[in-house]
mmCIF file of C-alpha atoms in Angstrom:
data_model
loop_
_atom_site.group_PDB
_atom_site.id
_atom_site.type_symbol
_atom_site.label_atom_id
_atom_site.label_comp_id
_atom_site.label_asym_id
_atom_site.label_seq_id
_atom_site.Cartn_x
_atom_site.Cartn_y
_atom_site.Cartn_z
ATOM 1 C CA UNK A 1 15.366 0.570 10.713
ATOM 2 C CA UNK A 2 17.034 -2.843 10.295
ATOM 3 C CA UNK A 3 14.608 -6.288 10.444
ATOM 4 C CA UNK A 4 15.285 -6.878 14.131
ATOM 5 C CA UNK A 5 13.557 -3.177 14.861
ATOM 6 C CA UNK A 6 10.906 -3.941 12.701
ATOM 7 C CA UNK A 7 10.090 -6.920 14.407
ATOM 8 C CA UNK A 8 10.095 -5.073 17.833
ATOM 9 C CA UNK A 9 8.088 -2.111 16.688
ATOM 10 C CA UNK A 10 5.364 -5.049 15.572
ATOM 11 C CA UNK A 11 5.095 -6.766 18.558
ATOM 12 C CA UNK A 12 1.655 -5.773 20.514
ATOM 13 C CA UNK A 13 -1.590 -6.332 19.916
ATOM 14 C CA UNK A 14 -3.493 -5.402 16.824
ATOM 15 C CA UNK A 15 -7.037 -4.871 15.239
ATOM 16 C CA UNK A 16 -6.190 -5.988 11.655
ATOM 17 C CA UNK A 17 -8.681 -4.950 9.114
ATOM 18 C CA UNK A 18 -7.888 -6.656 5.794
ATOM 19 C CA UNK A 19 -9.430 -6.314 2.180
ATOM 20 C CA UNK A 20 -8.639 -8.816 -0.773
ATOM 21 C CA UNK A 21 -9.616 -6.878 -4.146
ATOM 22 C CA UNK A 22 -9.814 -10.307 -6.982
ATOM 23 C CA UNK A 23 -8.770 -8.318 -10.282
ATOM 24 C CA UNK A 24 -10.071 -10.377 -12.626
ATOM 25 C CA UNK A 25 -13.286 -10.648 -11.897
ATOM 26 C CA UNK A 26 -13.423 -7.355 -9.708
ATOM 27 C CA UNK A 27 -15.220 -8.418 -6.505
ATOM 28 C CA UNK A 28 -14.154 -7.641 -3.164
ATOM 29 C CA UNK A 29 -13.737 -9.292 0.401
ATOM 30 C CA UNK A 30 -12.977 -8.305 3.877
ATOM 31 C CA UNK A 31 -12.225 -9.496 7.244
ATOM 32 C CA UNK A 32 -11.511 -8.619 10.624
ATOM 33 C CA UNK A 33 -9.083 -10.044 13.020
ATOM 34 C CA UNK A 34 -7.198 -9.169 16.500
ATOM 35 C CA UNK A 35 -3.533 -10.110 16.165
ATOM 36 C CA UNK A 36 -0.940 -10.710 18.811
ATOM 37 C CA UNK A 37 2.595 -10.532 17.837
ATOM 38 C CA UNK A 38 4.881 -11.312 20.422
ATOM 39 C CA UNK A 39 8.886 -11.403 19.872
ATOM 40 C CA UNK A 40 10.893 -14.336 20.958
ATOM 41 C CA UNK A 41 14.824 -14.492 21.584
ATOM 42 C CA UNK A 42 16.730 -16.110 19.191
ATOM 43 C CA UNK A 43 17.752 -19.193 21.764
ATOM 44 C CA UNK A 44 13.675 -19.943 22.296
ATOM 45 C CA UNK A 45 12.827 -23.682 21.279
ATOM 46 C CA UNK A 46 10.682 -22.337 18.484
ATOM 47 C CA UNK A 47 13.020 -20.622 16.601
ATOM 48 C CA UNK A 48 15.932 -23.400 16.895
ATOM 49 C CA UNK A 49 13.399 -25.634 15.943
ATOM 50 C CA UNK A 50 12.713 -23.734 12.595
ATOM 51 C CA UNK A 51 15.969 -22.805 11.939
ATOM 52 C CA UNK A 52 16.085 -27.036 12.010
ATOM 53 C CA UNK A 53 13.482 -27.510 9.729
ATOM 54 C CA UNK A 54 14.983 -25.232 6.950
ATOM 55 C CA UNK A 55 18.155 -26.908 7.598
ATOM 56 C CA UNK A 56 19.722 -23.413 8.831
ATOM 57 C CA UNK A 57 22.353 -22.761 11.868
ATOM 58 C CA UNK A 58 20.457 -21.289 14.853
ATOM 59 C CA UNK A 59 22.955 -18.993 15.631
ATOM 60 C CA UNK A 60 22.686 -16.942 12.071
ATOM 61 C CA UNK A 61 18.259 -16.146 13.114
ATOM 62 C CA UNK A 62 18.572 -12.480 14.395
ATOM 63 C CA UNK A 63 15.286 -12.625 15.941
ATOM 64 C CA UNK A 64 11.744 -14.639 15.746
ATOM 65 C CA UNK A 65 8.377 -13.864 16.271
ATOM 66 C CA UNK A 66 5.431 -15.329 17.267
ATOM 67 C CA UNK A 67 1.986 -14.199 15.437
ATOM 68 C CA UNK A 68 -1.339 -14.943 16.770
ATOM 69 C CA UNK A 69 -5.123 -14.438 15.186
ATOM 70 C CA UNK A 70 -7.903 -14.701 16.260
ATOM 71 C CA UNK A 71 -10.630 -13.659 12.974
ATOM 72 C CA UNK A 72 -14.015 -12.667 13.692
ATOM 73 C CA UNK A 73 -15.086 -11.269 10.071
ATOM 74 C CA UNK A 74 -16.590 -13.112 7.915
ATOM 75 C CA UNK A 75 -16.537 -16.319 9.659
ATOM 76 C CA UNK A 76 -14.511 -16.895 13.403
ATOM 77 C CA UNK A 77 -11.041 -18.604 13.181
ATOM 78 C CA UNK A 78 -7.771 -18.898 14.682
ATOM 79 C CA UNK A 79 -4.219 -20.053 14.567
ATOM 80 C CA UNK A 80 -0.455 -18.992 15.115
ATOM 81 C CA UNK A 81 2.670 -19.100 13.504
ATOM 82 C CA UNK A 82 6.316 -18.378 14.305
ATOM 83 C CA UNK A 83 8.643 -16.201 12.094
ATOM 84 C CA UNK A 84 12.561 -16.024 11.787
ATOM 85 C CA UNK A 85 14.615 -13.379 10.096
ATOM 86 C CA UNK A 86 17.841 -14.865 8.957
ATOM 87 C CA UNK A 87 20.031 -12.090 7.495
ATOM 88 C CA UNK A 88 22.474 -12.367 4.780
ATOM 89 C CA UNK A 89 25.880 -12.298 6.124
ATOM 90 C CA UNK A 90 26.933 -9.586 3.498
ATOM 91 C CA UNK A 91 23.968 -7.108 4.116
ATOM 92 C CA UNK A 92 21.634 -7.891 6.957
ATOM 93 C CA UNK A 93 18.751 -5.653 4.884
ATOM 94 C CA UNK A 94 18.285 -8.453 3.278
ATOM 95 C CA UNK A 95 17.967 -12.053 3.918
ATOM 96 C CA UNK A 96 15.141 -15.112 4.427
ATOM 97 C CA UNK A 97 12.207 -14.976 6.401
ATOM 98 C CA UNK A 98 11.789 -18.558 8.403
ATOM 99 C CA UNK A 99 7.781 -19.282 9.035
ATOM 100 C CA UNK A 100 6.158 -22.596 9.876
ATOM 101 C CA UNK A 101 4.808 -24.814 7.757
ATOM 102 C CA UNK A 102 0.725 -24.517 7.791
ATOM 103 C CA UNK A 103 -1.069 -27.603 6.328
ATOM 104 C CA UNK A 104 -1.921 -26.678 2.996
ATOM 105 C CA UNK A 105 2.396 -26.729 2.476
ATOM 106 C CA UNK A 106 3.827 -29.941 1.528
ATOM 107 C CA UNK A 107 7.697 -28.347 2.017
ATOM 108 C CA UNK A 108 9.054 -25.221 3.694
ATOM 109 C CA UNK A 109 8.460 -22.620 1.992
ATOM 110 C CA UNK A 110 11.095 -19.967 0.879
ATOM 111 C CA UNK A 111 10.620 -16.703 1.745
ATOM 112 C CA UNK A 112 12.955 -13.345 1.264
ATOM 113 C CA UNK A 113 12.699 -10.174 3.429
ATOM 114 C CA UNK A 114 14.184 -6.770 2.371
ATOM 115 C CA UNK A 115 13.966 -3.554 4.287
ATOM 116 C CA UNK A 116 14.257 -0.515 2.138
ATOM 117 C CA UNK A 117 15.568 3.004 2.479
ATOM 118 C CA UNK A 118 11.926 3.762 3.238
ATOM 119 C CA UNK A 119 11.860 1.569 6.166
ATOM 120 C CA UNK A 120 9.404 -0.635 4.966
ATOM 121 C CA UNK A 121 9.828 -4.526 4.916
ATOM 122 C CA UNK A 122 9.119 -5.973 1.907
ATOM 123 C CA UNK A 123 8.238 -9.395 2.265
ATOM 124 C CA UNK A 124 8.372 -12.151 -1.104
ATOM 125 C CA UNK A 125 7.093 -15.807 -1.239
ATOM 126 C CA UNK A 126 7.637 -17.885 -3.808
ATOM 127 C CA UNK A 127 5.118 -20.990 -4.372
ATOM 128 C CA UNK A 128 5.789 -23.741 -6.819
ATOM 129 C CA UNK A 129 2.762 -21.881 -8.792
ATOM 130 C CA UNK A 130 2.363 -18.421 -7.342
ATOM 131 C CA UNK A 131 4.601 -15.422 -6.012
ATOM 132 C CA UNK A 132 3.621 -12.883 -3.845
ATOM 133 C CA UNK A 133 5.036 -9.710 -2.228
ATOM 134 C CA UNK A 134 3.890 -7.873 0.652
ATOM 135 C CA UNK A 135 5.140 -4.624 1.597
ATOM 136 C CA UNK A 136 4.996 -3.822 5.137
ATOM 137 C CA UNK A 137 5.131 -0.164 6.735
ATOM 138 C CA UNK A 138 3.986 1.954 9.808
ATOM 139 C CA UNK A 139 2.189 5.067 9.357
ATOM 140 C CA UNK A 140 2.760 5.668 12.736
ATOM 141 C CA UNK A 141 3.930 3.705 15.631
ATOM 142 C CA UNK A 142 0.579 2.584 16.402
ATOM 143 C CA UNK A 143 -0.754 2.074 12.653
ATOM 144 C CA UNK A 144 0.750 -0.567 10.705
ATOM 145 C CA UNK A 145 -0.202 -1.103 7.162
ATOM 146 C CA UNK A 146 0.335 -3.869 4.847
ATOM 147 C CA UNK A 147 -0.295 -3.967 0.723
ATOM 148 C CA UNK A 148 0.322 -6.987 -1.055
ATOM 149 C CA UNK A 149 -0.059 -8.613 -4.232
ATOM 150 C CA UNK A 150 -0.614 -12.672 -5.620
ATOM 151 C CA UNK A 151 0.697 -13.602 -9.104
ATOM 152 C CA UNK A 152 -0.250 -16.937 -10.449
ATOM 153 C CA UNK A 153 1.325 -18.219 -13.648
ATOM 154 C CA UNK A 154 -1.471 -16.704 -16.033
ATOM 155 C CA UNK A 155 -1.461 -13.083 -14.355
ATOM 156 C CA UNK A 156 -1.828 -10.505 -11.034
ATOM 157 C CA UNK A 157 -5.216 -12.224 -9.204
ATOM 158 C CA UNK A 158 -5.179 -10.301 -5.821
ATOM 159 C CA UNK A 159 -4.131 -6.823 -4.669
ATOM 160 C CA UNK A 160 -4.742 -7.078 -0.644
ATOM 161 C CA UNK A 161 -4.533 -4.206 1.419
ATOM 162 C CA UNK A 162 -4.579 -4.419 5.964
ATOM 163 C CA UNK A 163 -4.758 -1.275 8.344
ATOM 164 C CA UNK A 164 -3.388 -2.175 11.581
ATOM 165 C CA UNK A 165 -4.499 -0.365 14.774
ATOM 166 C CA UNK A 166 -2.432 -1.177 17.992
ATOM 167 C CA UNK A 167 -4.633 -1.947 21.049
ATOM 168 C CA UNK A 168 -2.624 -2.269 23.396
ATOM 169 C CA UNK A 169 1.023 -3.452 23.805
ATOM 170 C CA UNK A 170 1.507 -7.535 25.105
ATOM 171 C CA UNK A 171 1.091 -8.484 27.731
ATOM 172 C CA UNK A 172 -0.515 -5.906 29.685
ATOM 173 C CA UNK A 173 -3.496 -5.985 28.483
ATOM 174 C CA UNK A 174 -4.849 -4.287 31.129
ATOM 175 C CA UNK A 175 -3.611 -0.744 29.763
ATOM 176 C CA UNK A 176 -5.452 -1.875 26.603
ATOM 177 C CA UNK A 177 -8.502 -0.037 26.131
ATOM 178 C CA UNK A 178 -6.363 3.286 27.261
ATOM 179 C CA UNK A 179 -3.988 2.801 24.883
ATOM 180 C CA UNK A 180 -6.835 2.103 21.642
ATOM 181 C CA UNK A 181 -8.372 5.634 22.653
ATOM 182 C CA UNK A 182 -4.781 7.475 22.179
ATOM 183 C CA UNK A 183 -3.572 4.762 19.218
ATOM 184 C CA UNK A 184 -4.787 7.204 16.173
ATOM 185 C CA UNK A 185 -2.343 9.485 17.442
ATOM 186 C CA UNK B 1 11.870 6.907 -13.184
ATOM 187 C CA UNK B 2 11.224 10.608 -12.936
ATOM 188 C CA UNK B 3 7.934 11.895 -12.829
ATOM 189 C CA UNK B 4 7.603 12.751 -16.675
ATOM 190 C CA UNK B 5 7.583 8.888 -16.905
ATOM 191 C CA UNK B 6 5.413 8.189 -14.276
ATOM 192 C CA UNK B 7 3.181 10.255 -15.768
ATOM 193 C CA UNK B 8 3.270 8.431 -19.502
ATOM 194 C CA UNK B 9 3.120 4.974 -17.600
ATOM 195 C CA UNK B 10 -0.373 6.168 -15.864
ATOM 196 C CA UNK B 11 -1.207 7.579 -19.403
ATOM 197 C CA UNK B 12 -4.637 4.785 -20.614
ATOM 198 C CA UNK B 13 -7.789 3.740 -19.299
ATOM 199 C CA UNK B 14 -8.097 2.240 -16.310
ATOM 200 C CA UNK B 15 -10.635 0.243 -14.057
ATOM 201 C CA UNK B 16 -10.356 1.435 -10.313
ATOM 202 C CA UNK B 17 -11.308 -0.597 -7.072
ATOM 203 C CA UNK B 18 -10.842 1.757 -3.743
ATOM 204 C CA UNK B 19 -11.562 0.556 -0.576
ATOM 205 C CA UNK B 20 -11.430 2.758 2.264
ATOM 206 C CA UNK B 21 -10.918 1.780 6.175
ATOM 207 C CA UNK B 22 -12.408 4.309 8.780
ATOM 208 C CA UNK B 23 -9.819 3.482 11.487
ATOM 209 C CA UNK B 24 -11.386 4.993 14.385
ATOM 210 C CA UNK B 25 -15.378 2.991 13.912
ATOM 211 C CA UNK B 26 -13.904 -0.063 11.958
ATOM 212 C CA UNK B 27 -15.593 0.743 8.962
ATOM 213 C CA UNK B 28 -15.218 0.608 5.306
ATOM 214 C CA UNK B 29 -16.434 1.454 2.283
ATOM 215 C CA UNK B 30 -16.203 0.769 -1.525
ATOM 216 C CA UNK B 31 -15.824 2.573 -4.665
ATOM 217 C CA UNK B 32 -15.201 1.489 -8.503
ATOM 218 C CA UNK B 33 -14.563 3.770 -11.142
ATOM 219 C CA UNK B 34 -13.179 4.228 -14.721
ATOM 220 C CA UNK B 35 -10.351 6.378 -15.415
ATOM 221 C CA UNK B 36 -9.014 7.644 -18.065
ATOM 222 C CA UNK B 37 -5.321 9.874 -17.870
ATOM 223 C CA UNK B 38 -4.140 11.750 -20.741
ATOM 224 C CA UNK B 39 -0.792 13.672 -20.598
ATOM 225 C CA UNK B 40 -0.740 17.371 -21.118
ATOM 226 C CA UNK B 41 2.416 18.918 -23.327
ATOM 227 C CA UNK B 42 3.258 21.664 -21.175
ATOM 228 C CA UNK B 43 2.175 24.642 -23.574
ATOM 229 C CA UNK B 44 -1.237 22.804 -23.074
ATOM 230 C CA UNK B 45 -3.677 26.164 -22.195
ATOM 231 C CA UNK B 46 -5.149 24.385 -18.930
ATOM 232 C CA UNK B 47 -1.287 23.438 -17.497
ATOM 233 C CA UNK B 48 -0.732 27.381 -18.096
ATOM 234 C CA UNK B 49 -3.389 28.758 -16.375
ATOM 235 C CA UNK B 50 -3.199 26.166 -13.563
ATOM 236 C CA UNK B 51 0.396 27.407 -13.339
ATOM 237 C CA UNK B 52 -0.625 31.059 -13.479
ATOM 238 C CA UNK B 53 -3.298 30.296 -10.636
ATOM 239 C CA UNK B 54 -0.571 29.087 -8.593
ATOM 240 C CA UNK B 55 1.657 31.615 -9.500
ATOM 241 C CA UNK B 56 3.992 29.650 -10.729
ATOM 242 C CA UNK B 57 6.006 30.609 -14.017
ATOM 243 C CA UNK B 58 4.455 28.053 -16.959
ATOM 244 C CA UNK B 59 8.275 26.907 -18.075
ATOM 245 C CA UNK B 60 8.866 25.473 -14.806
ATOM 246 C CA UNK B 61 6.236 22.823 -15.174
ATOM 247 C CA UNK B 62 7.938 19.331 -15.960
ATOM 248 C CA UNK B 63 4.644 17.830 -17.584
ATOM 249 C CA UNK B 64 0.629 17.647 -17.176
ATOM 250 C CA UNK B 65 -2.268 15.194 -16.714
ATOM 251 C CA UNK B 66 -5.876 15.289 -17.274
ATOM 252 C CA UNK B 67 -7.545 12.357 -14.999
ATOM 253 C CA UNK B 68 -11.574 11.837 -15.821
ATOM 254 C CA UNK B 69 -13.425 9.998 -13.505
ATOM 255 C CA UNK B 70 -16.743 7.867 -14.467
ATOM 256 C CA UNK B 71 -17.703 6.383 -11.158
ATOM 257 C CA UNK B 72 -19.771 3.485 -11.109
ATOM 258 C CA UNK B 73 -20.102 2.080 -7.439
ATOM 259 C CA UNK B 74 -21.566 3.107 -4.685
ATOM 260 C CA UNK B 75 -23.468 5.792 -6.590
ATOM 261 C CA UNK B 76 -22.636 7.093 -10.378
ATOM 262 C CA UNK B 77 -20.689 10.502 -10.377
ATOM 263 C CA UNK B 78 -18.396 11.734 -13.009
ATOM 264 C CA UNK B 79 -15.364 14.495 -12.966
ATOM 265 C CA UNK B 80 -12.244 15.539 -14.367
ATOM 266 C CA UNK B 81 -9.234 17.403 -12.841
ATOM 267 C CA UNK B 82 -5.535 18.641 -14.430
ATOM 268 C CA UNK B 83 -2.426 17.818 -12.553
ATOM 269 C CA UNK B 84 0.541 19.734 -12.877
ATOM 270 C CA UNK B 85 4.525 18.527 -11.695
ATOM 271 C CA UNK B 86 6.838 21.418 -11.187
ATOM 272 C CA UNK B 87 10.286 19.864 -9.914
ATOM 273 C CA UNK B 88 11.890 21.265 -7.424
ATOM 274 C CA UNK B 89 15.464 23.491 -9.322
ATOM 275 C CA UNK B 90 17.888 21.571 -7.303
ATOM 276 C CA UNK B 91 16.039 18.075 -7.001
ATOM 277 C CA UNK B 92 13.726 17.073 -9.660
ATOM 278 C CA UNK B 93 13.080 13.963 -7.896
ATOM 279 C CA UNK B 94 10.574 15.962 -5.809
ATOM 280 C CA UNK B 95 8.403 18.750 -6.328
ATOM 281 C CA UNK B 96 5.311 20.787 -6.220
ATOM 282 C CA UNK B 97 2.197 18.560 -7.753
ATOM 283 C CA UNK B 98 -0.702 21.394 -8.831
ATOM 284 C CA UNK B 99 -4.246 20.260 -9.040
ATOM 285 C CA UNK B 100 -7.453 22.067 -10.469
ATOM 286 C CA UNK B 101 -9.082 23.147 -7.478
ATOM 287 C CA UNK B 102 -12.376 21.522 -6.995
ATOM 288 C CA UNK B 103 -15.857 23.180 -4.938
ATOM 289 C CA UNK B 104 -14.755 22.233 -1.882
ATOM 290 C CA UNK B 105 -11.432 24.656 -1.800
ATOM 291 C CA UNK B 106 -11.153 27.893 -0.946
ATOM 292 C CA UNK B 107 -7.750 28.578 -2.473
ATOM 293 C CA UNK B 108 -5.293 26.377 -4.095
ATOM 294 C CA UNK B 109 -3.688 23.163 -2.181
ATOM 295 C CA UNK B 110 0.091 22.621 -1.525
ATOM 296 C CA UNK B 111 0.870 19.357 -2.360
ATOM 297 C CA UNK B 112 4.419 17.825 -2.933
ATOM 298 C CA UNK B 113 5.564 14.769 -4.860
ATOM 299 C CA UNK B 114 8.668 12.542 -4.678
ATOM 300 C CA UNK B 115 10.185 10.034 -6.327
ATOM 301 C CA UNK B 116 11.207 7.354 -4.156
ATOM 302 C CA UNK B 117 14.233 4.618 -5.021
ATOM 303 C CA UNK B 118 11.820 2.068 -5.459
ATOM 304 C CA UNK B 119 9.873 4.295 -8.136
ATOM 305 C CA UNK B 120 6.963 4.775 -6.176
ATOM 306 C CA UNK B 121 5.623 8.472 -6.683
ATOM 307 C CA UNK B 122 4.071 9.779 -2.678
ATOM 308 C CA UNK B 123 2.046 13.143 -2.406
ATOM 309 C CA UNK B 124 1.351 14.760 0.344
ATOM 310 C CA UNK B 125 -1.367 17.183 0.882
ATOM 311 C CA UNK B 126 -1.473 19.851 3.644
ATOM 312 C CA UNK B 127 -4.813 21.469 4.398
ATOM 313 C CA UNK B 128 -6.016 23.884 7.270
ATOM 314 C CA UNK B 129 -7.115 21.165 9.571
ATOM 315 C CA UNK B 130 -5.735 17.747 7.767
ATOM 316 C CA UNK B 131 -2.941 16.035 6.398
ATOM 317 C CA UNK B 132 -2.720 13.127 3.793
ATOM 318 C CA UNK B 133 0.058 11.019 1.951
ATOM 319 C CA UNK B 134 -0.577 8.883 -0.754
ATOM 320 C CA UNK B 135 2.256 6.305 -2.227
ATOM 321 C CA UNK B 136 1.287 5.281 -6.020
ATOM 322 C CA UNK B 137 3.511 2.693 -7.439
ATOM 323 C CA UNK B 138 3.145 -0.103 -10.227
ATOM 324 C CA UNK B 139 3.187 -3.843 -9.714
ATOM 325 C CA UNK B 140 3.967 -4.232 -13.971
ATOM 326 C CA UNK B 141 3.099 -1.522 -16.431
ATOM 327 C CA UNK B 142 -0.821 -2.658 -16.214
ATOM 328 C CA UNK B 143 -1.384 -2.922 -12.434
ATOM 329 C CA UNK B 144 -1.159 0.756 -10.602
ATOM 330 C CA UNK B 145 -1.531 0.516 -6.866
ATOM 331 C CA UNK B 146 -2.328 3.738 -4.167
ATOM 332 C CA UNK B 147 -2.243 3.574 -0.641
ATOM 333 C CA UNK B 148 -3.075 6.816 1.453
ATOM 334 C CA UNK B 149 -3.604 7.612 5.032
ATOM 335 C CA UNK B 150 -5.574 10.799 5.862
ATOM 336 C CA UNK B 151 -4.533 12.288 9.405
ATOM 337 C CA UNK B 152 -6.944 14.818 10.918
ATOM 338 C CA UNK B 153 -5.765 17.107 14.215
ATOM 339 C CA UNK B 154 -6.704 14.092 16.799
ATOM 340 C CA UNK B 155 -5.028 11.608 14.575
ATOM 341 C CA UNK B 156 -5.185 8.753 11.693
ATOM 342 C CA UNK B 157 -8.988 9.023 10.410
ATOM 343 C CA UNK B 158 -9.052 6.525 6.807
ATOM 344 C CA UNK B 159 -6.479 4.289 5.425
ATOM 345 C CA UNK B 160 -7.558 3.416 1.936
ATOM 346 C CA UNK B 161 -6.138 1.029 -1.141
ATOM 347 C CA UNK B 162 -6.666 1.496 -4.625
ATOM 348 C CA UNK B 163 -5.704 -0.939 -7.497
ATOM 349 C CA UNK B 164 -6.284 0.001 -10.884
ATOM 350 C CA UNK B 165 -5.860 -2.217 -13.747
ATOM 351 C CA UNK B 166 -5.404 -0.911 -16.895
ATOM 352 C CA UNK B 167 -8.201 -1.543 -19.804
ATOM 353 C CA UNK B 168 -6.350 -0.196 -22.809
ATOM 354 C CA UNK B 169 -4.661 2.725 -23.711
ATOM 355 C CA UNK B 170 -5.718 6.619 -24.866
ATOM 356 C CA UNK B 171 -7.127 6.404 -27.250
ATOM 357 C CA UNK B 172 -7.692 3.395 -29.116
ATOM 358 C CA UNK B 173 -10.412 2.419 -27.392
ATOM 359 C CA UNK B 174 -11.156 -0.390 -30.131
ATOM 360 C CA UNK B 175 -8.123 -2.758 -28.729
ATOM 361 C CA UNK B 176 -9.727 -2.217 -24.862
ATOM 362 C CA UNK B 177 -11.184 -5.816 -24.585
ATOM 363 C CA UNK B 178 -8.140 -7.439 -26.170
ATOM 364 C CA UNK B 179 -5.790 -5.361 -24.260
ATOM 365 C CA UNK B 180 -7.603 -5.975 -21.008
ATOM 366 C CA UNK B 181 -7.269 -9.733 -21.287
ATOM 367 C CA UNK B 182 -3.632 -9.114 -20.680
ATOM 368 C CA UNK B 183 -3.943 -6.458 -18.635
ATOM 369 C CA UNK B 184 -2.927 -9.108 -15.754
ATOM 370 C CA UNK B 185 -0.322 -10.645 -17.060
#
């Protein structure tokens, strides 16, 4: 699986269920949220626009991505972002991972992707004060699951896990409830 | 890593969070325990007659486990069970895993283990009607993480995360509260 397959095996609709374990003090939370990913072509305004912002030629993005939530557990929110895999020229395994700025970020923040032998994606942030890796891998076509982990400067403080479902593929949504009865599969 | 040294790194006590997602109702549920693994030489009596219940000869066991459960959350329930690694002749990076059976087993389970390139151990257990795989790997020597899927006949049933932090090692239990203020780090 290379990045750009990834990407297109993502792209549907989803009933993310997500669970945040805080290891120091060893409490628990959850949530719920539908997710739409939707892939966009490498010459859509979005992603030339990113590529801009992190000061990156459009023509080295292999493909973008465009992620949107809607949360109903614990409390009802929603938002969107747009992703950009730029691969390294000497092995496209590897290489950053483009994704808007949201408005706790002051700059753009840099992200690396790596796709292993395993084909999962393995997904690292680093913060000015934290790191984080997520490791992202299907199950299935239609399950998607995602395990991550937060390091601040004093330790580990969350392992996260999220079991994704597909509901349906985007946008015809009207095969939806026909595909979630056959998705477990 | 091989599995002897997975095995040693597990070696301690550790405090386990598992949270479990029932895929098909949206469900989950929540469990905390304390664990403690000891290694096993393998002229230990219990990794013999595992071996001889499997009918396996003893010298082709690569190393043993004892894992003791004290569970604290949802309900309190305690257990113990021996694990057993016999590596495959012409790959030791996978093998047979052998596991005390417990009351709910009518005869003894094939599992297999493997050593992946990014030294994360999976199982995989077949039984009559179900199928599960389970991918343990560390985050540093004192975080442990486990995700597993289990997969009845009509499909993907629970998804379910596990991080276990270790409290201190086996056993000098004395250093557990200094070790586990590191434990994070």
């Amino acid at each position: 699986m290379n990045i750009e397959e990834f990407f297109e095996l993502s792209a549907g609709k989803w009933f993310s269920h997500r669970t945040s374990h805080h290891l120091a003090d060893k409490q628990f939370e959850h949530g719920k949220s539908d997710i739409i990913i939707e892939t966009l072509a490498t010459d859509h305004p979005e992603v030339i626009k990113l590529c801009q912002l992190y000061e990156i030629a459009p023509d080295s993005a292999s493909c973008g991505a465009r992620v949107t939530w809607n949360s109903t557990e614990p409390e009802k929110s929603n938002g969107s972002t747009v992703l950009v895999s730029v691969p390294d020229a000497d092995n496209p395994a590897e290489g950053k991972l483009l994704r808007q700025m949201n408005h706790t970020e002051k700059a753009p923040v840099a992200r690396r992707y790596k796709i292993d032998s395993d084909d999962a994606l393995t997904l690292t942030t680093e913060y000015e004060t934290m790191w984080s890796e997520e490791r992202l891998w299907f199950a299935s076509p239609n399950l998607r699951m995602r395990a991550s982990v937060l390091k601040h400067s004093d330790g580990f403080s969350i392992a996260s896990f999220t079991s994704e479902i597909r509901m349906g593929g985007s946008p015809p949504a009207a095969k939806a409830s026909e595909t979630a009865n056959s998705a477990l599969s």
